[in-house]
XYZ file of C-alpha atoms in Angstrom:
668
model
C -6.502 32.922 -28.873
C -6.008 32.482 -32.593
C -7.903 29.741 -34.445
C -6.092 26.692 -35.694
C -6.925 23.993 -38.153
C -5.588 21.120 -36.140
C -8.805 21.353 -34.125
C -10.436 19.943 -37.248
C -9.557 16.446 -38.309
C -8.421 15.628 -41.814
C -10.247 13.104 -43.917
C -8.954 9.726 -42.845
C -8.215 8.337 -46.247
C -10.552 9.782 -48.861
C -7.957 10.282 -51.503
C -5.607 7.811 -49.892
C -7.956 4.840 -49.765
C -7.270 2.352 -52.488
C -9.787 0.297 -54.360
C -8.872 -3.353 -54.010
C -6.573 -4.500 -56.796
C -8.616 -6.928 -58.830
C -7.079 -8.924 -61.619
C -8.708 -10.975 -64.312
C -6.913 -13.662 -66.180
C -8.881 -15.242 -68.921
C -5.893 -14.133 -70.886
C -3.570 -13.892 -67.935
C -3.821 -10.099 -68.088
C -4.159 -7.829 -65.056
C -7.023 -5.487 -64.429
C -5.890 -2.108 -63.108
C -6.923 -0.979 -59.617
C -10.304 0.792 -59.531
C -9.281 3.263 -57.629
C -5.234 10.211 -43.698
C -8.821 20.709 -34.269
C -8.550 23.158 -33.814
C -6.176 23.170 -30.980
C -7.814 25.516 -28.573
C -6.247 27.091 -25.529
C -9.578 27.082 -23.751
C -10.639 30.556 -24.780
C -11.917 29.633 -28.212
C -8.640 30.057 -30.052
C -6.598 27.613 -32.021
C -3.695 27.559 -34.408
C -2.137 25.613 -37.219
C -0.737 26.151 -40.664
C -2.605 24.759 -43.667
C -0.929 21.946 -45.477
C -1.154 21.455 -49.192
C -3.136 18.242 -49.530
C -4.892 16.551 -52.352
C -8.424 17.527 -53.097
C -10.395 14.604 -51.755
C -10.783 15.488 -48.082
C -9.725 14.683 -44.562
C -11.591 13.778 -41.430
C -11.278 15.909 -38.374
C -8.470 13.903 -36.824
C -6.079 14.663 -39.644
C -6.249 11.482 -41.683
C -7.478 11.002 -45.225
C -10.696 9.087 -45.882
C -12.169 7.356 -48.867
C -14.047 9.252 -51.516
C -16.274 6.221 -51.989
C -19.729 6.375 -50.369
C -18.762 6.699 -46.739
C -17.709 3.341 -45.430
C -17.332 2.948 -41.679
C -14.643 0.625 -40.491
C -16.110 -1.816 -37.981
C -14.499 -1.804 -34.584
C -13.788 -5.039 -32.813
C -16.392 -3.775 -30.366
C -19.001 -4.130 -33.088
C -21.492 -6.877 -33.836
C -21.682 -9.260 -36.738
C -24.280 -9.336 -39.490
C -25.774 -12.346 -37.776
C -26.387 -10.271 -34.678
C -23.709 -11.744 -32.439
C -22.851 -9.178 -29.824
C -19.157 -8.502 -29.395
C -17.557 -6.546 -26.599
C -14.003 -5.623 -25.763
C -12.415 -5.770 -22.322
C -9.090 -4.307 -21.196
C -6.384 -6.976 -21.074
C -2.699 -7.205 -20.309
C -0.318 -5.981 -22.952
C -0.084 -7.993 -26.192
C -3.201 -10.062 -25.530
C -6.106 -10.088 -27.920
C -9.491 -8.710 -26.807
C -11.843 -11.230 -25.251
C -15.260 -11.512 -26.842
C -18.508 -11.858 -24.915
C -21.935 -12.862 -26.203
C -23.698 -10.549 -23.755
C -22.689 -7.570 -21.703
C -24.259 -6.436 -18.477
C -23.132 -3.219 -16.889
C -22.491 -4.012 -13.237
C -22.037 -1.590 -10.406
C -18.293 -1.615 -10.870
C -16.051 0.492 -8.621
C -17.775 2.847 -6.207
C -18.750 6.047 -8.002
C -18.269 9.561 -6.781
C -21.464 11.314 -5.685
C -22.623 12.675 -9.033
C -25.738 14.691 -8.163
C -26.030 17.876 -6.093
C -29.551 19.126 -5.597
C -32.009 20.444 -8.187
C -31.833 23.459 -10.434
C -34.872 25.606 -11.173
C -35.776 23.537 -14.209
C -35.930 20.321 -12.257
C -32.584 18.943 -13.476
C -30.071 17.514 -11.058
C -26.713 19.295 -11.253
C -23.369 17.658 -10.692
C -20.835 18.797 -8.189
C -17.814 20.531 -9.644
C -15.862 17.815 -11.471
C -12.453 17.119 -10.063
C -9.407 16.007 -12.031
C -7.869 12.585 -11.539
C -6.107 12.387 -8.209
C -4.435 9.893 -5.917
C -7.729 8.412 -4.761
C -8.861 7.652 -8.315
C -7.831 4.567 -10.206
C -7.233 6.877 -13.135
C -4.075 5.376 -14.635
C -4.675 2.829 -17.367
C -2.105 0.277 -18.509
C -0.170 0.869 -21.708
C -2.353 -1.718 -23.398
C -2.917 -1.149 -27.103
C -4.980 -4.288 -27.640
C -8.180 -2.643 -26.370
C -9.949 0.057 -28.360
C -12.112 1.236 -25.472
C -11.380 2.145 -21.856
C -14.453 0.214 -20.664
C -16.614 -2.615 -22.037
C -18.829 -1.301 -24.821
C -21.487 -3.256 -26.691
C -22.470 -1.361 -29.826
C -25.483 -3.554 -30.489
C -26.909 -2.651 -27.109
C -26.674 0.978 -28.201
C -28.454 0.379 -31.510
C -31.930 1.594 -30.461
C -30.529 4.404 -28.324
C -28.313 5.627 -31.166
C -31.227 5.635 -33.595
C -33.382 7.526 -31.108
C -30.695 10.133 -30.362
C -30.195 10.873 -34.055
C -33.897 11.726 -34.455
C -34.129 14.137 -31.520
C -34.599 17.660 -32.888
C -34.572 20.208 -30.074
C -32.834 23.544 -30.592
C -34.531 25.975 -28.183
C -32.410 25.156 -25.106
C -29.656 22.829 -24.002
C -31.758 21.697 -21.027
C -34.715 20.731 -23.234
C -32.375 18.844 -25.582
C -30.882 16.845 -22.702
C -34.338 16.161 -21.302
C -35.446 14.751 -24.659
C -32.297 12.626 -25.056
C -32.541 11.107 -21.569
C -36.009 9.693 -22.205
C -34.334 6.599 -23.670
C -31.173 6.588 -21.492
C -31.077 4.822 -18.120
C -27.451 4.301 -17.097
C -24.766 6.957 -16.991
C -23.073 5.248 -19.910
C -26.264 5.452 -21.959
C -26.649 9.147 -21.085
C -23.119 9.855 -22.283
C -23.730 7.794 -25.410
C -26.938 9.669 -26.286
C -25.212 13.043 -25.851
C -22.196 11.859 -27.881
C -24.294 10.540 -30.771
C -26.435 13.699 -30.925
C -23.460 16.064 -31.032
C -21.510 13.960 -33.546
C -24.467 13.908 -35.939
C -25.910 17.410 -35.456
C -22.976 19.791 -34.924
C -20.817 20.504 -37.944
C -17.348 21.950 -37.962
C -17.561 25.704 -38.532
C -15.169 26.319 -41.411
C -16.621 29.824 -41.920
C -16.072 30.663 -38.267
C -12.566 29.338 -38.555
C -11.845 31.783 -41.377
C -13.868 34.666 -39.864
C -13.434 34.864 -36.100
C -16.150 37.536 -35.711
C -18.778 34.993 -36.774
C -17.598 32.371 -34.299
C -19.225 31.621 -30.945
C -18.383 28.696 -28.696
C -21.166 29.260 -26.142
C -23.182 26.048 -25.774
C -26.523 27.700 -26.621
C -25.032 29.309 -29.736
C -23.466 26.027 -30.796
C -26.822 24.311 -30.337
C -28.854 26.876 -32.235
C -26.417 27.440 -35.110
C -25.529 23.740 -35.356
C -21.855 24.496 -35.880
C -18.667 25.307 -34.001
C -14.993 24.481 -33.613
C -13.559 22.031 -31.084
C -13.925 24.522 -28.209
C -17.658 24.649 -28.891
C -18.022 20.884 -29.294
C -16.261 20.247 -25.986
C -18.118 23.039 -24.177
C -21.526 21.814 -25.329
C -20.637 18.251 -24.391
C -19.530 19.379 -20.928
C -22.728 21.343 -20.271
C -25.023 18.577 -21.536
C -23.294 16.038 -19.291
C -23.567 18.389 -16.330
C -27.305 18.768 -16.893
C -27.607 14.967 -17.184
C -25.808 14.475 -13.858
C -22.598 13.188 -15.390
C -19.243 14.533 -14.311
C -17.431 15.833 -17.378
C -14.340 17.942 -17.978
C -13.278 19.972 -20.989
C -9.615 19.266 -21.624
C -7.127 21.391 -23.552
C -3.881 20.414 -25.213
C -2.017 19.752 -28.432
C -3.278 17.470 -31.182
C -1.989 15.922 -34.372
C -4.960 17.009 -36.460
C -5.514 19.014 -39.602
C -2.298 20.672 -40.774
C -0.067 18.427 -38.689
C 3.226 17.576 -40.351
C 5.233 14.536 -39.378
C 7.975 15.347 -36.896
C 6.766 18.878 -36.130
C 7.223 20.418 -32.675
C 4.437 21.938 -30.554
C 4.910 25.322 -28.873
C 2.683 28.071 -27.536
C -0.990 27.823 -26.618
C -3.088 24.689 -26.716
C -4.669 24.039 -30.078
C -7.442 21.518 -29.382
C -10.206 20.731 -26.893
C -11.828 17.417 -25.990
C -13.601 15.840 -23.001
C -13.233 13.403 -20.140
C -16.289 11.798 -18.499
C -16.512 9.986 -15.165
C -18.180 6.568 -15.484
C -18.063 3.557 -13.176
C -15.479 5.141 -10.908
C -12.979 6.066 -13.628
C -12.325 8.865 -16.076
C -12.740 8.139 -19.796
C -11.705 10.171 -22.848
C -13.643 11.163 -25.964
C -13.439 13.705 -28.788
C -16.773 14.627 -30.370
C -15.111 16.999 -32.857
C -13.116 14.203 -34.383
C -16.045 11.820 -34.065
C -18.307 14.031 -36.147
C -16.893 14.227 -39.637
C -14.425 15.625 -42.145
C -13.254 18.860 -43.696
C -11.940 18.936 -47.247
C -8.324 19.674 -48.066
C -9.021 23.324 -48.847
C -10.664 23.667 -45.418
C -13.828 25.145 -46.941
C -16.366 22.314 -46.602
C -17.375 19.975 -43.774
C -18.926 16.541 -44.310
C -20.522 14.505 -41.541
C -18.602 11.226 -41.281
C -19.082 9.491 -37.963
C -16.014 7.906 -36.330
C -16.720 5.482 -33.474
C -13.045 5.318 -32.560
C -13.085 8.552 -30.541
C -15.827 7.428 -28.120
C -14.277 6.260 -24.827
C -10.974 5.638 -26.594
C -8.415 3.731 -24.553
C -5.875 6.289 -23.229
C -2.952 4.262 -24.633
C -4.406 4.926 -28.107
C -5.789 8.416 -27.440
C -2.317 9.712 -26.511
C -1.155 8.977 -30.057
C -2.693 12.255 -31.271
C -3.969 14.054 -28.120
C -1.516 15.593 -25.629
C -3.282 17.331 -22.698
C -1.813 20.416 -20.985
C -2.104 18.587 -17.668
C -0.253 15.267 -17.945
C -2.601 13.692 -15.365
C -5.265 13.759 -18.063
C -3.264 11.333 -20.166
C -4.745 8.787 -17.736
C -1.590 6.726 -18.211
C 1.266 5.583 -16.043
C 3.987 6.348 -16.848
C 2.975 9.504 -18.695
C 4.410 10.614 -22.024
C 6.634 13.680 -22.365
C 5.898 16.297 -25.016
C 9.119 15.342 -26.817
C 8.028 11.712 -26.930
C 4.616 12.792 -28.219
C 6.269 14.820 -30.972
C 8.575 11.980 -32.013
C 6.036 9.173 -31.865
C 4.616 7.755 -35.077
C 1.104 9.031 -35.850
C -1.374 6.193 -36.296
C -4.740 6.896 -37.874
C -7.869 5.607 -36.184
C -8.047 3.080 -39.046
C -4.810 1.572 -37.727
C -6.477 0.563 -34.482
C -9.965 -0.125 -35.862
C -8.455 -2.701 -38.232
C -6.811 -4.499 -35.307
C -3.238 -3.481 -36.091
C -0.927 -3.586 -33.086
C 2.496 -2.119 -33.792
C 4.533 -0.627 -36.610
C 8.307 -0.494 -36.994
C 10.145 1.793 -37.143
C 8.273 3.929 -34.631
C 9.714 7.173 -35.965
C 7.953 9.190 -38.651
C 11.123 9.762 -40.705
C 13.112 6.807 -42.049
C 16.653 7.031 -43.413
C 17.637 4.586 -46.150
C 20.725 2.404 -45.701
C 22.432 1.568 -49.016
C 19.301 2.631 -50.853
C 16.922 0.507 -48.775
C 14.390 1.235 -46.019
C 12.231 -1.337 -44.229
C 8.827 -1.152 -42.527
C 6.881 -3.882 -40.736
C 3.413 -4.035 -39.184
C 2.111 -6.537 -36.635
C -1.581 -7.333 -36.352
C -3.800 -9.780 -34.494
C -5.724 -11.186 -37.465
C -5.236 -11.841 -41.170
C -4.989 -8.475 -42.924
C -4.256 -7.456 -46.507
C -1.804 -4.621 -47.137
C -0.535 -2.482 -49.964
C 1.521 0.725 -50.155
C 2.300 3.837 -52.162
C 5.706 5.512 -52.355
C 5.204 8.921 -53.937
C 1.959 7.618 -55.375
C 3.260 4.360 -56.860
C 3.959 0.832 -55.620
C 6.742 0.163 -58.136
C 9.744 0.660 -55.858
C 9.166 -1.815 -53.071
C 8.756 -5.428 -52.113
C 5.890 -6.167 -49.725
C 5.341 -9.631 -48.249
C 2.370 -10.743 -46.169
C 2.990 -12.512 -42.867
C 0.513 -14.521 -40.815
C 0.272 -11.662 -38.341
C 1.311 -8.633 -40.366
C 3.523 -7.612 -43.250
C 7.064 -6.617 -44.147
C 7.982 -3.985 -46.715
C 11.369 -3.195 -48.230
C 11.517 0.133 -50.071
C 14.108 0.999 -52.743
C 13.551 4.617 -53.867
C 14.938 5.256 -57.332
C 15.567 8.942 -56.636
C 17.353 10.662 -53.778
C 15.484 13.073 -51.529
C 12.311 12.892 -49.406
C 9.546 10.482 -50.352
C 6.067 10.113 -48.836
C 5.327 6.476 -47.939
C 1.751 5.412 -47.225
C 0.687 1.998 -45.931
C -2.871 0.794 -46.618
C -4.745 -2.138 -45.101
C -8.098 -3.913 -45.093
C -9.497 -6.991 -43.324
C -8.975 -10.192 -45.284
C -12.696 -10.980 -45.208
C -13.934 -7.449 -45.905
C -16.920 -7.314 -48.220
C -15.714 -3.953 -49.528
C -12.733 -3.693 -51.829
C -11.295 -0.565 -50.218
C -7.909 -0.325 -48.542
C -7.685 2.321 -45.801
C -4.601 4.418 -45.104
C -3.173 3.326 -41.743
C 0.379 4.742 -41.685
C 2.423 7.507 -43.246
C 6.205 7.883 -43.233
C 8.752 10.175 -44.815
C 11.603 8.198 -46.407
C 14.872 10.134 -46.694
C 16.978 8.584 -49.476
C 20.650 9.524 -49.821
C 21.700 6.891 -52.358
C 19.896 4.763 -54.954
C 20.254 1.017 -55.481
C 19.767 0.755 -59.244
C 19.975 -3.044 -59.123
C 16.662 -3.112 -57.229
C 14.591 -1.592 -59.994
C 11.540 -3.814 -60.254
C 9.467 -4.618 -63.348
C 6.363 -2.465 -63.680
C 4.203 -5.615 -63.820
C 5.201 -6.656 -60.299
C 2.117 -6.648 -58.070
C 2.136 -6.113 -54.315
C 2.315 -8.130 -52.155
C 4.991 -10.427 -53.601
C 5.504 -14.123 -52.898
C 3.298 -16.777 -51.276
C 1.504 -16.147 -47.975
C -1.479 -17.150 -45.843
C -3.608 -15.566 -48.574
C -2.262 -17.865 -51.303
C -2.740 -20.835 -48.962
C -6.411 -19.901 -48.757
C -6.495 -19.985 -52.556
C -5.192 -23.566 -52.537
C -1.422 -23.090 -53.052
C 0.139 -25.052 -50.198
C 3.729 -25.864 -49.171
C 5.586 -23.664 -51.698
C 9.161 -24.669 -52.530
C 10.082 -20.954 -52.436
C 8.402 -19.250 -49.441
C 10.160 -15.913 -50.096
C 9.258 -13.258 -52.670
C 12.419 -13.521 -54.834
C 13.744 -16.480 -56.832
C 17.406 -16.172 -57.840
C 18.754 -18.187 -60.766
C 22.336 -18.289 -62.050
C 21.774 -20.011 -65.386
C 18.305 -18.680 -66.231
C 16.450 -21.839 -65.183
C 14.384 -22.420 -62.054
C 11.524 -24.519 -60.767
C 8.713 -23.776 -58.282
C 6.522 -26.469 -56.722
C 3.282 -26.405 -54.709
C 0.769 -28.808 -53.307
C -2.545 -27.827 -54.859
C -5.966 -27.853 -53.238
C -8.744 -29.803 -54.898
C -10.297 -28.796 -58.198
C -7.744 -26.093 -59.050
C -6.569 -25.258 -62.544
C -3.447 -23.095 -62.828
C -2.221 -20.624 -65.425
C 1.144 -18.837 -65.242
C 2.887 -16.183 -67.330
C 6.253 -14.422 -67.416
C 6.636 -10.635 -67.647
C 9.630 -8.330 -68.101
C 10.141 -4.669 -68.919
C 12.889 -5.604 -71.395
C 11.054 -8.292 -73.353
C 8.888 -7.987 -76.412
C 7.346 -11.400 -75.755
C 3.870 -12.043 -77.091
C 1.207 -13.208 -74.676
C 1.574 -16.770 -75.981
C 5.360 -16.752 -75.548
C 5.029 -15.408 -71.979
C 3.295 -18.659 -71.121
C 5.532 -20.909 -73.225
C 8.602 -20.071 -71.132
C 6.808 -21.853 -68.286
C 5.982 -25.549 -68.322
C 3.495 -27.115 -65.903
C 4.174 -30.612 -64.618
C 1.489 -32.317 -62.522
C 2.179 -35.309 -60.301
C -0.893 -36.157 -58.269
C -1.750 -33.067 -56.211
C 1.734 -31.602 -56.786
C 2.414 -28.988 -59.453
C 5.825 -27.941 -60.714
C 6.322 -24.765 -62.706
C 9.533 -25.152 -64.716
C 10.796 -21.757 -65.939
C 13.365 -21.086 -68.691
C 14.151 -17.363 -68.989
C 14.573 -15.890 -72.502
C 17.388 -13.614 -71.260
C 18.971 -12.167 -68.133
C 17.227 -9.557 -65.989
C 14.294 -9.220 -63.630
C 11.079 -11.075 -64.403
C 7.646 -11.376 -62.825
C 6.128 -14.854 -62.574
C 2.369 -14.316 -62.330
C 0.184 -17.148 -61.145
C -3.560 -17.380 -61.793
C -6.098 -20.025 -60.845
C -9.719 -21.080 -61.131
C -11.832 -24.046 -60.223
C -11.684 -26.735 -62.885
C -15.444 -26.962 -62.686
C -15.760 -23.206 -63.297
C -15.989 -22.261 -66.981
C -15.110 -18.645 -66.185
C -11.862 -16.689 -66.236
C -8.734 -17.331 -64.226
C -8.248 -15.082 -61.175
C -4.892 -13.532 -60.345
C -3.513 -15.067 -57.117
C 0.069 -13.840 -56.598
C 3.470 -13.318 -58.199
C 7.187 -13.897 -57.679
C 10.160 -11.772 -58.661
C 12.732 -13.849 -60.605
C 16.232 -12.404 -61.007
C 19.088 -13.553 -63.243
C 22.327 -11.582 -63.515
C 24.074 -13.966 -65.934
C 24.067 -12.210 -69.304
C 24.873 -15.509 -71.028
C 21.518 -16.967 -69.976
C 19.209 -17.350 -72.974
C 16.665 -20.151 -73.201
C 14.150 -20.888 -75.940
C 10.486 -21.411 -75.078
C 9.050 -24.832 -74.301
C 7.137 -26.588 -77.101
C 3.621 -25.424 -77.836
C 0.926 -27.728 -76.440
C -2.589 -28.276 -77.732
C -5.854 -29.078 -75.971
C -5.298 -32.824 -76.280
C -2.159 -32.503 -74.148
C -3.594 -33.676 -70.824
C -2.644 -32.008 -67.527
C -0.707 -34.959 -66.110
C 1.266 -35.675 -69.292
C 4.955 -34.814 -69.014
C 7.804 -33.977 -71.413
C 11.145 -35.401 -70.365
C 12.905 -34.581 -73.639
C 13.311 -32.523 -75.685
C 12.339 -29.642 -73.350
C 13.372 -26.948 -75.789
C 10.688 -25.855 -78.225
C 13.419 -25.068 -80.758
C 15.091 -28.149 -82.246
C 18.470 -28.176 -84.052
C 18.348 -28.572 -87.824
C 19.587 -31.760 -89.548
C 19.913 -33.709 -86.311
C 18.559 -36.856 -84.801
C 16.503 -35.805 -81.769
C 15.494 -38.203 -79.003
C 11.933 -37.994 -77.660
C 10.765 -39.240 -74.256
C 7.207 -38.440 -73.208
C 5.081 -39.617 -70.289
C 1.516 -40.199 -71.471
C -1.241 -42.621 -70.563
C -4.398 -43.904 -72.229
C -2.843 -43.633 -75.677
C -2.839 -46.271 -78.419
C -0.087 -44.861 -80.666
C 2.301 -41.876 -80.734
C 3.899 -40.456 -83.880
C 6.459 -37.690 -84.419
C 5.889 -35.986 -87.758
C 8.864 -34.192 -89.331
C 9.813 -34.517 -92.999
C 9.048 -38.161 -92.343
C 6.896 -39.811 -89.682
C 8.558 -41.586 -86.744
C 6.593 -43.833 -84.371
C 7.425 -43.827 -80.666
C 7.392 -47.058 -78.688
C 5.954 -47.519 -75.209
C 8.293 -48.640 -72.431
C 7.307 -48.632 -68.732
C 4.847 -45.755 -69.078
C 7.072 -43.676 -71.363
C 6.859 -43.205 -75.130
C 10.344 -43.024 -76.652
C 11.955 -42.754 -80.083
C 14.074 -40.633 -82.398
C 13.252 -38.378 -85.305
C 15.421 -36.543 -87.835
C 14.826 -32.809 -88.362
C 16.302 -32.585 -91.880
C 14.184 -30.781 -94.454
C 11.492 -29.434 -92.124
C 10.629 -26.220 -90.239
C 8.187 -27.744 -87.741
C 7.875 -31.027 -85.849
C 4.568 -32.289 -84.416
C 3.818 -34.952 -81.848
C 0.537 -36.713 -82.609
C -1.407 -39.303 -80.662
C -3.792 -42.040 -81.707
C -6.167 -42.227 -78.755
C -8.106 -45.295 -79.852
C -6.800 -48.174 -81.938
C -10.196 -48.401 -83.625
C -9.974 -44.777 -84.832
C -8.106 -43.768 -87.938
C -7.286 -40.134 -87.039
C -4.483 -38.618 -84.964
C -4.610 -35.558 -82.700
C -1.811 -33.008 -82.429
C -0.542 -32.598 -78.848
C 2.832 -30.804 -79.230
C 4.531 -28.539 -81.736
C 8.286 -27.828 -82.029
C 10.078 -25.286 -84.212
C 13.279 -26.209 -86.110
C 16.250 -23.843 -86.327
C 16.798 -22.262 -89.723
C 19.978 -23.392 -91.488
């Protein structure tokens, strides 16, 4: 049969992983981001058309991977840095995996007789493996909350994995298995040792793919050359298991691997090979080709990049990109039809390894309605998300939910657009987002009103993440604040020891950095903060909010932003008065709020300040304010001056005043 690229898996994110968006805010400015097999028919052939991808690389299951030093996403079947063992059991649909401190492998269901006599080298041979039948409990539930089809404790495998990687036997398959089994006792451990050795010692044969005459899939040739395509991976795995006394089958079918295009149909011969192994009375699925590494986008170079996901993958997840010729080998009930397989959304292994559960819509192609398309993702734990639409995040509005995210897309051009969704655990030590979903957005009409400012950062609006940063009980829980007259107010309850900085941004404003802040006034009342906003004109604005610990002398960190919209073209507000360092956080201006005072007028002042001996307003003349029930009040005349200052006398025994506020006066 002819060779096909979908046997190889694309890099699962290399060029599509995103460095975490970090933002500094000593000045309130943002820092820019540092920035997805060969389907064999069983006779060694495979087919697929190359797809024009970016140059970074793809792992063998067809997804892009990060170009950073290879980071391995931890499965929920992993163990913590403190050594706590974590295992995953199969549970009813929509339940989270249960975690166990220890795992013991019991006898489980009665096994089939696995050994049949001795061969001439002293190895026990298995009887001919049989496919799943009526007597086998082969059908698994459609449960996508479990990564594995049986309990797996990765920490228990730690020593075995390390041992298997060091075994270096190339003279015969039997001698290799003999060496590997020295540290393997149970059938599961035997399968694990074989899996780890193949995934770390057999590379994908890109030369053989291009030149069929140089390709051999015989197990001994695969062993001695150290390379093959999926047919060779699966054949070697099958023979090694047979020698080890483990029942194993090589399975053939279609796959959504390298060269796969969303929504494509599958016809003709099989284009990929993988394996099923019989453990504890049930069949389990694995794909050592896709577990081994990545080929680059030009399909000329292979890089080892281990992927734990494809070891004993739960059938409900495996079916997402593997469709066996024999539907019994789906190991699912009910089984999926080929049409359903073709139409189903392709999820990368990152999608499941990060604990994501479902994505909507479930179709790969999305049609916009009135210029808008929506996507949502559900997950079991706090996860951070971002997205790219044709390489930019400018044309969407993403909001984080407690258990997922929602994204509204507004393409600003008609036609087809590639939409990528990225995610990372909220507590990840690495700042890399991994590509978890890809869609094609078909846009027939454009909503020009939903053109967002370039300074808008994703996600938008408050969330569980901003709560963690100390911004509690927001007055506006959504991402957009609408104002009719150009004025609005946002309130939060603040956590302890938090200092806040906010600034206003617009594509249509030539505001200086200082004026961006002066259109926002902070009012503190106990642990409550109010951000009072007066827009300089109509349009779309970004309200960016930064914070730091009061005790921290360092820079402010970007926390989140809102989108503020005002359609009223008559709206035009001057900035608030300029404040100086002596203006204390819990002081408050009641009037005048405008930083621009009318000329030749008497202006009334009312300020809330404490711990002050005297307050003066200095214009052409000096006007003292009088204290009344916690407020300082009085009137000044703006004739003959360009600026008005509010000054305070902090101590009656001192002779000097400190400036706290500055107002401008309109020119005549």
